PDB file of C-alpha atoms in Angstrom:
ATOM      1  CA  MET A   1      -0.024  -0.007   0.026  1.00  0.00           C
ATOM      2  CA  SER A   2       1.326   3.406  -0.945  1.00  0.00           C
ATOM      3  CA  ILE A   3      -0.435   6.483   0.482  1.00  0.00           C
ATOM      4  CA  ALA A   4       0.900  10.011  -0.125  1.00  0.00           C
ATOM      5  CA  LEU A   5       1.151  12.204   2.925  1.00  0.00           C
ATOM      6  CA  ASP A   6      -0.324  15.008   0.870  1.00  0.00           C
ATOM      7  CA  ASP A   7      -3.465  12.906   0.446  1.00  0.00           C
ATOM      8  CA  LEU A   8      -3.662  12.587   4.211  1.00  0.00           C
ATOM      9  CA  GLN A   9      -3.667  16.400   4.554  1.00  0.00           C
ATOM     10  CA  LEU A  10      -6.290  16.602   1.784  1.00  0.00           C
ATOM     11  CA  LEU A  11      -8.517  14.242   3.831  1.00  0.00           C
ATOM     12  CA  LEU A  12      -8.124  16.440   6.910  1.00  0.00           C
ATOM     13  CA  ASP A  13      -8.907  19.558   4.847  1.00  0.00           C
ATOM     14  CA  ILE A  14     -12.129  17.996   3.579  1.00  0.00           C
ATOM     15  CA  VAL A  15     -13.089  16.991   7.126  1.00  0.00           C
ATOM     16  CA  ALA A  16     -12.401  20.512   8.356  1.00  0.00           C
ATOM     17  CA  CYS A  17     -14.164  22.302   5.441  1.00  0.00           C
ATOM     18  CA  GLY A  18     -17.088  19.904   5.061  1.00  0.00           C
ATOM     19  CA  SER A  19     -16.887  19.909   1.280  1.00  0.00           C
ATOM     20  CA  PHE A  20     -14.727  18.918  -1.633  1.00  0.00           C
ATOM     21  CA  SER A  21     -15.113  22.271  -3.297  1.00  0.00           C
ATOM     22  CA  GLN A  22     -13.902  24.298  -0.269  1.00  0.00           C
ATOM     23  CA  ALA A  23     -10.929  21.936   0.190  1.00  0.00           C
ATOM     24  CA  ALA A  24     -10.122  22.398  -3.487  1.00  0.00           C
ATOM     25  CA  ALA A  25     -10.236  26.171  -3.211  1.00  0.00           C
ATOM     26  CA  ARG A  26      -7.961  26.062  -0.120  1.00  0.00           C
ATOM     27  CA  ARG A  27      -5.355  24.180  -2.211  1.00  0.00           C
ATOM     28  CA  GLY A  28      -5.929  25.968  -5.511  1.00  0.00           C
ATOM     29  CA  TRP A  29      -7.036  22.774  -7.178  1.00  0.00           C
ATOM     30  CA  SER A  30     -10.079  21.852  -9.269  1.00  0.00           C
ATOM     31  CA  GLN A  31     -12.866  19.845  -7.650  1.00  0.00           C
ATOM     32  CA  PRO A  32     -12.312  16.941 -10.084  1.00  0.00           C
ATOM     33  CA  GLN A  33      -8.721  16.701  -8.909  1.00  0.00           C
ATOM     34  CA  VAL A  34      -9.833  16.453  -5.326  1.00  0.00           C
ATOM     35  CA  SER A  35     -12.480  13.813  -6.195  1.00  0.00           C
ATOM     36  CA  GLN A  36      -9.877  11.756  -8.031  1.00  0.00           C
ATOM     37  CA  ARG A  37      -7.346  11.882  -5.164  1.00  0.00           C
ATOM     38  CA  VAL A  38     -10.094  10.877  -2.639  1.00  0.00           C
ATOM     39  CA  ALA A  39     -11.132   7.985  -4.884  1.00  0.00           C
ATOM     40  CA  GLN A  40      -7.504   6.810  -5.035  1.00  0.00           C
ATOM     41  CA  LEU A  41      -7.150   7.039  -1.228  1.00  0.00           C
ATOM     42  CA  GLU A  42     -10.395   5.091  -0.765  1.00  0.00           C
ATOM     43  CA  SER A  43      -9.119   2.393  -3.090  1.00  0.00           C
ATOM     44  CA  GLU A  44      -5.864   2.153  -1.136  1.00  0.00           C
ATOM     45  CA  LEU A  45      -7.699   1.963   2.165  1.00  0.00           C
ATOM     46  CA  GLY A  46     -10.536  -0.210   0.974  1.00  0.00           C
ATOM     47  CA  ALA A  47     -13.173   1.912   2.572  1.00  0.00           C
ATOM     48  CA  GLN A  48     -15.503   4.726   1.679  1.00  0.00           C
ATOM     49  CA  LEU A  49     -14.344   7.922   3.409  1.00  0.00           C
ATOM     50  CA  PHE A  50     -17.058  10.482   2.548  1.00  0.00           C
ATOM     51  CA  ARG A  51     -20.736  10.637   1.749  1.00  0.00           C
ATOM     52  CA  ARG A  52     -21.508  13.422  -0.748  1.00  0.00           C
ATOM     53  CA  HIS A  53     -24.636  15.530  -0.353  1.00  0.00           C
ATOM     54  CA  ARG A  54     -25.957  18.847  -1.673  1.00  0.00           C
ATOM     55  CA  ARG A  55     -24.205  20.921   0.955  1.00  0.00           C
ATOM     56  CA  GLY A  56     -20.900  19.227   1.008  1.00  0.00           C
ATOM     57  CA  ALA A  57     -19.299  15.972   2.197  1.00  0.00           C
ATOM     58  CA  GLN A  58     -19.866  14.109   5.492  1.00  0.00           C
ATOM     59  CA  PRO A  59     -17.108  11.791   6.890  1.00  0.00           C
ATOM     60  CA  THR A  60     -18.092   8.166   7.149  1.00  0.00           C
ATOM     61  CA  PRO A  61     -17.460   6.207  10.403  1.00  0.00           C
ATOM     62  CA  ALA A  62     -14.471   4.673   8.622  1.00  0.00           C
ATOM     63  CA  CYS A  63     -13.071   8.169   7.890  1.00  0.00           C
ATOM     64  CA  GLU A  64     -13.569   9.296  11.526  1.00  0.00           C
ATOM     65  CA  ALA A  65     -11.739   6.192  12.722  1.00  0.00           C
ATOM     66  CA  PHE A  66      -8.845   6.838  10.344  1.00  0.00           C
ATOM     67  CA  VAL A  67      -8.448  10.620  11.026  1.00  0.00           C
ATOM     68  CA  PRO A  68      -6.371  10.248  14.260  1.00  0.00           C
ATOM     69  CA  ALA A  69      -3.859   8.077  12.385  1.00  0.00           C
ATOM     70  CA  ALA A  70      -3.632  10.613   9.567  1.00  0.00           C
ATOM     71  CA  GLN A  71      -3.037  13.397  12.060  1.00  0.00           C
ATOM     72  CA  GLU A  72      -0.341  11.488  13.864  1.00  0.00           C
ATOM     73  CA  ALA A  73       1.443  10.637  10.565  1.00  0.00           C
ATOM     74  CA  LEU A  74       1.530  14.269   9.613  1.00  0.00           C
ATOM     75  CA  ALA A  75       2.643  15.294  13.108  1.00  0.00           C
ATOM     76  CA  ALA A  76       5.505  12.746  12.905  1.00  0.00           C
ATOM     77  CA  LEU A  77       6.591  14.178   9.577  1.00  0.00           C
ATOM     78  CA  ARG A  78       6.592  17.667  11.064  1.00  0.00           C
ATOM     79  CA  ARG A  79       8.673  16.575  13.993  1.00  0.00           C
ATOM     80  CA  GLY A  80      11.134  14.869  11.732  1.00  0.00           C
ATOM     81  CA  ARG A  81      11.617  17.969   9.647  1.00  0.00           C
ATOM     82  CA  GLU A  82      12.125  20.065  12.780  1.00  0.00           C
ATOM     83  CA  ALA A  83      14.767  17.580  13.945  1.00  0.00           C
ATOM     84  CA  LEU A  84      16.615  17.906  10.580  1.00  0.00           C
ATOM     85  CA  GLN A  85      16.562  21.691  10.972  1.00  0.00           C
ATOM     86  CA  CYS A  86      18.229  21.284  14.416  1.00  0.00           C
ATOM     87  CA  GLU A  87      15.333  22.838  16.224  1.00  0.00           C
ATOM     88  CA  PRO A  88      15.029  22.290  20.008  1.00  0.00           C
ATOM     89  CA  ALA A  89      13.762  18.863  20.895  1.00  0.00           C
ATOM     90  CA  LEU A  90      11.020  20.221  23.115  1.00  0.00           C
ATOM     91  CA  PRO A  91       7.361  19.628  22.738  1.00  0.00           C
ATOM     92  CA  ARG A  92       5.632  22.422  20.844  1.00  0.00           C
ATOM     93  CA  ILE A  93       2.127  23.618  21.610  1.00  0.00           C
ATOM     94  CA  THR A  94       0.323  26.124  19.351  1.00  0.00           C
ATOM     95  CA  LEU A  95      -2.366  28.242  20.984  1.00  0.00           C
ATOM     96  CA  ALA A  96      -4.992  30.068  18.944  1.00  0.00           C
ATOM     97  CA  CYS A  97      -7.582  32.570  20.129  1.00  0.00           C
ATOM     98  CA  LEU A  98      -9.832  35.391  18.923  1.00  0.00           C
ATOM     99  CA  PRO A  99      -7.963  38.607  18.312  1.00  0.00           C
ATOM    100  CA  SER A 100      -9.990  40.308  21.050  1.00  0.00           C
ATOM    101  CA  LEU A 101      -8.802  37.711  23.574  1.00  0.00           C
ATOM    102  CA  SER A 102      -5.084  37.728  22.703  1.00  0.00           C
ATOM    103  CA  SER A 103      -4.073  40.328  25.323  1.00  0.00           C
ATOM    104  CA  VAL A 104      -6.135  38.550  27.962  1.00  0.00           C
ATOM    105  CA  ILE A 105      -4.918  35.005  27.330  1.00  0.00           C
ATOM    106  CA  PHE A 106      -1.460  34.845  25.725  1.00  0.00           C
ATOM    107  CA  GLY A 107       0.481  36.906  28.255  1.00  0.00           C
ATOM    108  CA  PRO A 108      -0.776  35.112  31.425  1.00  0.00           C
ATOM    109  CA  VAL A 109      -0.454  31.668  29.839  1.00  0.00           C
ATOM    110  CA  LEU A 110       3.086  32.256  28.664  1.00  0.00           C
ATOM    111  CA  LEU A 111       3.988  33.673  32.124  1.00  0.00           C
ATOM    112  CA  ALA A 112       2.495  30.707  33.899  1.00  0.00           C
ATOM    113  CA  LEU A 113       4.470  28.293  31.683  1.00  0.00           C
ATOM    114  CA  ALA A 114       7.663  30.361  31.371  1.00  0.00           C
ATOM    115  CA  ASP A 115       9.782  27.617  33.029  1.00  0.00           C
ATOM    116  CA  ALA A 116       7.955  24.631  31.516  1.00  0.00           C
ATOM    117  CA  ALA A 117       9.869  22.292  29.217  1.00  0.00           C
ATOM    118  CA  LEU A 118       7.854  23.122  26.139  1.00  0.00           C
ATOM    119  CA  GLU A 119       7.706  25.802  23.425  1.00  0.00           C
ATOM    120  CA  ILE A 120       4.559  27.822  22.784  1.00  0.00           C
ATOM    121  CA  ARG A 121       3.444  29.387  19.560  1.00  0.00           C
ATOM    122  CA  CYS A 122       0.538  31.891  19.569  1.00  0.00           C
ATOM    123  CA  THR A 123      -1.809  32.867  16.772  1.00  0.00           C
ATOM    124  CA  THR A 124      -5.225  34.424  16.291  1.00  0.00           C
ATOM    125  CA  ASP A 125      -8.193  33.610  14.131  1.00  0.00           C
ATOM    126  CA  HIS A 126     -12.002  33.377  14.105  1.00  0.00           C
ATOM    127  CA  SER A 127     -13.649  30.679  16.184  1.00  0.00           C
ATOM    128  CA  SER A 128     -14.743  28.532  13.239  1.00  0.00           C
ATOM    129  CA  LEU A 129     -11.227  28.536  11.669  1.00  0.00           C
ATOM    130  CA  ILE A 130      -9.636  27.747  15.008  1.00  0.00           C
ATOM    131  CA  MET A 131     -11.850  24.670  15.275  1.00  0.00           C
ATOM    132  CA  GLU A 132     -10.806  23.630  11.785  1.00  0.00           C
ATOM    133  CA  ARG A 133      -7.113  24.005  12.699  1.00  0.00           C
ATOM    134  CA  LEU A 134      -7.621  21.967  15.828  1.00  0.00           C
ATOM    135  CA  LEU A 135      -8.991  19.126  13.654  1.00  0.00           C
ATOM    136  CA  THR A 136      -6.051  19.255  11.264  1.00  0.00           C
ATOM    137  CA  GLY A 137      -3.453  19.362  14.088  1.00  0.00           C
ATOM    138  CA  GLN A 138      -2.147  22.870  13.205  1.00  0.00           C
ATOM    139  CA  VAL A 139      -3.374  24.091  16.655  1.00  0.00           C
ATOM    140  CA  GLN A 140      -3.316  22.153  19.897  1.00  0.00           C
ATOM    141  CA  VAL A 141      -5.354  24.426  22.170  1.00  0.00           C
ATOM    142  CA  GLY A 142      -7.928  26.982  20.992  1.00  0.00           C
ATOM    143  CA  PHE A 143      -9.904  29.666  22.856  1.00  0.00           C
ATOM    144  CA  VAL A 144     -13.204  30.332  21.159  1.00  0.00           C
ATOM    145  CA  LEU A 145     -16.632  31.672  21.933  1.00  0.00           C
ATOM    146  CA  ARG A 146     -19.382  29.201  22.586  1.00  0.00           C
ATOM    147  CA  CYS A 147     -20.059  27.230  19.437  1.00  0.00           C
ATOM    148  CA  PRO A 148     -21.584  23.857  18.405  1.00  0.00           C
ATOM    149  CA  PRO A 149     -19.704  20.734  19.460  1.00  0.00           C
ATOM    150  CA  MET A 150     -17.511  19.033  16.922  1.00  0.00           C
ATOM    151  CA  ALA A 151     -16.563  15.364  16.723  1.00  0.00           C
ATOM    152  CA  GLY A 152     -13.109  14.749  18.093  1.00  0.00           C
ATOM    153  CA  ILE A 153     -12.818  18.080  19.825  1.00  0.00           C
ATOM    154  CA  GLN A 154     -13.123  18.413  23.615  1.00  0.00           C
ATOM    155  CA  MET A 155     -14.499  21.731  24.896  1.00  0.00           C
ATOM    156  CA  GLU A 156     -14.558  23.234  28.360  1.00  0.00           C
ATOM    157  CA  ALA A 157     -15.965  26.533  29.586  1.00  0.00           C
ATOM    158  CA  ILE A 158     -13.244  28.744  31.131  1.00  0.00           C
ATOM    159  CA  TRP A 159     -15.195  31.825  32.101  1.00  0.00           C
ATOM    160  CA  ARG A 160     -18.079  34.118  31.298  1.00  0.00           C
ATOM    161  CA  SER A 161     -17.498  37.818  30.877  1.00  0.00           C
ATOM    162  CA  PRO A 162     -20.387  40.368  30.834  1.00  0.00           C
ATOM    163  CA  MET A 163     -20.533  43.173  28.275  1.00  0.00           C
ATOM    164  CA  VAL A 164     -20.054  46.491  30.098  1.00  0.00           C
ATOM    165  CA  ALA A 165     -20.109  50.164  29.319  1.00  0.00           C
ATOM    166  CA  VAL A 166     -16.767  51.980  29.949  1.00  0.00           C
ATOM    167  CA  VAL A 167     -15.408  55.477  29.622  1.00  0.00           C
ATOM    168  CA  HIS A 168     -12.139  57.210  30.336  1.00  0.00           C
ATOM    169  CA  ARG A 169     -11.772  58.365  33.981  1.00  0.00           C
ATOM    170  CA  ASP A 170     -11.955  62.027  32.858  1.00  0.00           C
ATOM    171  CA  HIS A 171     -15.123  61.496  30.841  1.00  0.00           C
ATOM    172  CA  ALA A 172     -18.107  63.634  31.931  1.00  0.00           C
ATOM    173  CA  LEU A 173     -20.084  60.495  32.877  1.00  0.00           C
ATOM    174  CA  ALA A 174     -17.250  58.840  34.820  1.00  0.00           C
ATOM    175  CA  THR A 175     -18.437  60.148  38.203  1.00  0.00           C
ATOM    176  CA  ALA A 176     -22.213  59.842  37.489  1.00  0.00           C
ATOM    177  CA  GLY A 177     -24.444  57.601  39.571  1.00  0.00           C
ATOM    178  CA  PRO A 178     -26.738  54.999  38.179  1.00  0.00           C
ATOM    179  CA  LEU A 179     -27.668  55.686  34.529  1.00  0.00           C
ATOM    180  CA  ARG A 180     -30.028  54.395  31.931  1.00  0.00           C
ATOM    181  CA  LEU A 181     -29.451  53.767  28.214  1.00  0.00           C
ATOM    182  CA  ALA A 182     -31.447  56.998  27.542  1.00  0.00           C
ATOM    183  CA  ASP A 183     -28.830  58.968  29.549  1.00  0.00           C
ATOM    184  CA  ILE A 184     -25.905  57.844  27.346  1.00  0.00           C
ATOM    185  CA  ALA A 185     -27.608  57.615  23.962  1.00  0.00           C
ATOM    186  CA  ASP A 186     -26.344  61.003  22.729  1.00  0.00           C
ATOM    187  CA  GLN A 187     -22.659  60.364  23.627  1.00  0.00           C
ATOM    188  CA  ARG A 188     -19.914  59.535  21.120  1.00  0.00           C
ATOM    189  CA  LEU A 189     -20.403  55.766  20.974  1.00  0.00           C
ATOM    190  CA  ALA A 190     -18.187  52.999  19.614  1.00  0.00           C
ATOM    191  CA  PRO A 191     -19.048  49.546  21.047  1.00  0.00           C
ATOM    192  CA  GLN A 192     -16.972  46.574  20.262  1.00  0.00           C
ATOM    193  CA  TYR A 193     -18.944  44.500  17.776  1.00  0.00           C
ATOM    194  CA  TRP A 194     -19.621  41.070  19.300  1.00  0.00           C
ATOM    195  CA  GLY A 195     -22.511  39.844  17.127  1.00  0.00           C
ATOM    196  CA  GLU A 196     -26.331  39.849  17.395  1.00  0.00           C
ATOM    197  CA  GLY A 197     -26.251  41.212  20.933  1.00  0.00           C
ATOM    198  CA  CYS A 198     -24.397  44.318  19.747  1.00  0.00           C
ATOM    199  CA  ASP A 199     -27.037  44.833  16.955  1.00  0.00           C
ATOM    200  CA  GLU A 200     -29.781  44.611  19.656  1.00  0.00           C
ATOM    201  CA  LEU A 201     -27.860  47.154  21.784  1.00  0.00           C
ATOM    202  CA  LEU A 202     -27.589  49.620  18.892  1.00  0.00           C
ATOM    203  CA  THR A 203     -31.294  49.313  18.247  1.00  0.00           C
ATOM    204  CA  LEU A 204     -32.097  50.101  21.894  1.00  0.00           C
ATOM    205  CA  ILE A 205     -29.745  53.109  21.888  1.00  0.00           C
ATOM    206  CA  ARG A 206     -31.052  54.550  18.621  1.00  0.00           C
ATOM    207  CA  HIS A 207     -34.530  54.583  20.139  1.00  0.00           C
ATOM    208  CA  TRP A 208     -33.270  57.184  22.602  1.00  0.00           C
ATOM    209  CA  ARG A 209     -30.733  58.958  20.451  1.00  0.00           C
ATOM    210  CA  ARG A 210     -31.550  62.561  19.612  1.00  0.00           C
ATOM    211  CA  VAL A 211     -28.353  63.868  18.034  1.00  0.00           C
ATOM    212  CA  PRO A 212     -27.195  63.328  14.449  1.00  0.00           C
ATOM    213  CA  GLY A 213     -24.120  61.284  13.774  1.00  0.00           C
ATOM    214  CA  PRO A 214     -23.166  57.667  13.488  1.00  0.00           C
ATOM    215  CA  ILE A 215     -22.657  54.982  16.120  1.00  0.00           C
ATOM    216  CA  HIS A 216     -19.469  53.063  15.236  1.00  0.00           C
ATOM    217  CA  ALA A 217     -19.104  49.350  15.990  1.00  0.00           C
ATOM    218  CA  VAL A 218     -15.486  48.193  15.892  1.00  0.00           C
ATOM    219  CA  GLN A 219     -13.254  45.167  16.181  1.00  0.00           C
ATOM    220  CA  PRO A 220     -11.085  43.973  17.846  1.00  0.00           C
ATOM    221  CA  ALA A 221     -11.393  44.853  21.554  1.00  0.00           C
ATOM    222  CA  VAL A 222      -8.106  46.771  21.497  1.00  0.00           C
ATOM    223  CA  ALA A 223      -9.572  49.245  18.959  1.00  0.00           C
ATOM    224  CA  ALA A 224     -12.650  49.959  21.119  1.00  0.00           C
ATOM    225  CA  ARG A 225     -10.367  50.261  24.182  1.00  0.00           C
ATOM    226  CA  GLU A 226      -8.200  52.844  22.385  1.00  0.00           C
ATOM    227  CA  LEU A 227     -11.283  54.896  21.393  1.00  0.00           C
ATOM    228  CA  ALA A 228     -12.221  55.089  25.028  1.00  0.00           C
ATOM    229  CA  LEU A 229      -8.765  55.720  26.451  1.00  0.00           C
ATOM    230  CA  GLU A 230      -7.508  58.204  23.818  1.00  0.00           C
ATOM    231  CA  HIS A 231     -10.484  59.793  22.087  1.00  0.00           C
ATOM    232  CA  GLY A 232     -13.340  60.185  24.587  1.00  0.00           C
ATOM    233  CA  PHE A 233     -15.658  57.545  23.234  1.00  0.00           C
ATOM    234  CA  LEU A 234     -18.113  55.555  25.380  1.00  0.00           C
ATOM    235  CA  THR A 235     -17.732  51.881  24.473  1.00  0.00           C
ATOM    236  CA  PHE A 236     -19.295  48.549  25.287  1.00  0.00           C
ATOM    237  CA  MET A 237     -16.994  45.532  25.490  1.00  0.00           C
ATOM    238  CA  PRO A 238     -16.263  42.339  27.551  1.00  0.00           C
ATOM    239  CA  GLU A 239     -15.253  43.218  31.038  1.00  0.00           C
ATOM    240  CA  VAL A 240     -12.346  40.813  30.899  1.00  0.00           C
ATOM    241  CA  ALA A 241     -10.785  42.716  28.010  1.00  0.00           C
ATOM    242  CA  VAL A 242     -10.387  45.856  30.153  1.00  0.00           C
ATOM    243  CA  ARG A 243     -10.067  44.296  33.593  1.00  0.00           C
ATOM    244  CA  ARG A 244      -6.625  45.793  34.161  1.00  0.00           C
ATOM    245  CA  ASP A 245      -7.749  49.260  33.009  1.00  0.00           C
ATOM    246  CA  LEU A 246     -10.718  49.129  35.414  1.00  0.00           C
ATOM    247  CA  ARG A 247      -8.584  47.935  38.248  1.00  0.00           C
ATOM    248  CA  ASP A 248      -5.953  50.668  37.697  1.00  0.00           C
ATOM    249  CA  GLY A 249      -8.560  53.379  37.210  1.00  0.00           C
ATOM    250  CA  ARG A 250      -7.798  54.320  33.620  1.00  0.00           C
ATOM    251  CA  LEU A 251     -11.301  53.284  32.595  1.00  0.00           C
ATOM    252  CA  VAL A 252     -14.515  53.493  34.610  1.00  0.00           C
ATOM    253  CA  ARG A 253     -17.415  51.101  34.292  1.00  0.00           C
ATOM    254  CA  LEU A 254     -20.764  52.852  34.051  1.00  0.00           C
ATOM    255  CA  ALA A 255     -23.643  51.586  36.167  1.00  0.00           C
ATOM    256  CA  LEU A 256     -26.376  51.179  33.563  1.00  0.00           C
ATOM    257  CA  THR A 257     -29.485  49.872  35.279  1.00  0.00           C
ATOM    258  CA  ASP A 258     -31.373  48.801  32.124  1.00  0.00           C
ATOM    259  CA  LEU A 259     -28.505  47.224  30.222  1.00  0.00           C
ATOM    260  CA  PRO A 260     -29.494  43.676  29.238  1.00  0.00           C
ATOM    261  CA  LEU A 261     -27.099  40.904  30.239  1.00  0.00           C
ATOM    262  CA  TRP A 262     -24.945  39.944  27.318  1.00  0.00           C
ATOM    263  CA  GLU A 263     -21.997  37.706  28.001  1.00  0.00           C
ATOM    264  CA  TRP A 264     -18.973  36.209  26.242  1.00  0.00           C
ATOM    265  CA  GLN A 265     -18.694  32.504  27.172  1.00  0.00           C
ATOM    266  CA  VAL A 266     -15.074  31.625  26.513  1.00  0.00           C
ATOM    267  CA  MET A 267     -14.369  27.980  25.812  1.00  0.00           C
ATOM    268  CA  MET A 268     -11.027  26.120  25.758  1.00  0.00           C
ATOM    269  CA  ALA A 269     -10.977  23.555  22.974  1.00  0.00           C
ATOM    270  CA  TRP A 270      -8.526  20.751  22.176  1.00  0.00           C
ATOM    271  CA  ARG A 271      -8.426  17.598  20.078  1.00  0.00           C
ATOM    272  CA  THR A 272      -8.981  14.394  21.988  1.00  0.00           C
ATOM    273  CA  GLY A 273      -6.537  11.527  21.387  1.00  0.00           C
ATOM    274  CA  LYS A 274      -5.794   8.043  22.701  1.00  0.00           C
ATOM    275  CA  ARG A 275      -2.206   8.718  23.553  1.00  0.00           C
ATOM    276  CA  PRO A 276      -1.432  10.786  26.701  1.00  0.00           C
ATOM    277  CA  ASP A 277       0.232  14.138  25.951  1.00  0.00           C
ATOM    278  CA  ALA A 278       2.045  15.535  28.977  1.00  0.00           C
ATOM    279  CA  ALA A 279       2.753  18.940  27.371  1.00  0.00           C
ATOM    280  CA  LEU A 280      -0.892  19.424  26.344  1.00  0.00           C
ATOM    281  CA  ARG A 281      -2.069  18.385  29.829  1.00  0.00           C
ATOM    282  CA  GLN A 282       0.279  20.900  31.401  1.00  0.00           C
ATOM    283  CA  VAL A 283      -1.142  23.746  29.276  1.00  0.00           C
ATOM    284  CA  LEU A 284      -4.750  22.693  29.982  1.00  0.00           C
ATOM    285  CA  ASP A 285      -4.128  22.543  33.738  1.00  0.00           C
ATOM    286  CA  SER A 286      -2.399  25.928  33.735  1.00  0.00           C
ATOM    287  CA  VAL A 287      -5.299  27.574  31.838  1.00  0.00           C
ATOM    288  CA  ARG A 288      -7.805  26.049  34.223  1.00  0.00           C
ATOM    289  CA  ALA A 289      -5.974  27.610  37.132  1.00  0.00           C
ATOM    290  CA  LEU A 290      -5.850  30.948  35.338  1.00  0.00           C
ATOM    291  CA  GLY A 291      -9.562  30.590  34.570  1.00  0.00           C
ATOM    292  CA  GLU A 292     -10.374  30.953  38.267  1.00  0.00           C
ATOM    293  CA  GLU A 293      -8.633  34.316  38.274  1.00  0.00           C
ATOM    294  CA  TRP A 294     -10.283  35.419  34.993  1.00  0.00           C
ATOM    295  CA  ALA A 295     -13.679  34.558  36.387  1.00  0.00           C
TER     296      ALA A 295
END
């Protein structure tokens, strides 16, 4: 039996994308090329790997059983290449999170594991892409917002963070008592955009707004934070993203009595496997300990 490692990566791409056409686009191939390579792989393995349907391709039980072996083969190749390049023989863990969480997660995790016998790589992406990269073995631990479960991926809630209204300490509303949305509707507003909840917030505010001018919704959290710190905007964002600014008094949380409860539920995700992974376990345990502080 002769199976190309490139075909193993193609299989993982299709599993992650959920369709032959998207996997073809990722590689710059035509869909017939992908179909032909999959057919050859199925012939070599003696099993059907995917069921085609109108919206894409679904892995068969045989495919799901084979995926861990494909991932391990590609990981072994990667480790071999690193050895040839004389890279340090330490376990390597790649962490991925949303851009808005990078300042909250990466620094504390790296500090907690500063003396650990492993190397950490950090990257950012959207939740859906992080989940795909976990499946293909490009990322070992991901930090995502609550999303549907995925076969082969373990998920654990780390903390919830409410959306809060914040202003600079010198803002006119910084020393105000309890407020309502009507009281802040005419301010210069730039909430961090976090999805449908933000759209609902903007609808509520516009009901009370009496001045002309736009309401900006921005990403990532660092952009909203800068508008509040440097340019006098009132912003809404996850409390965890500005926890240090609130603690040190640079920003002030406004007491809005009629602000609905919107939360970020941050999940830690990793790929399950049969073999114990001491480095991965060390990272997971460190993040769990930090999660108690973040909460």
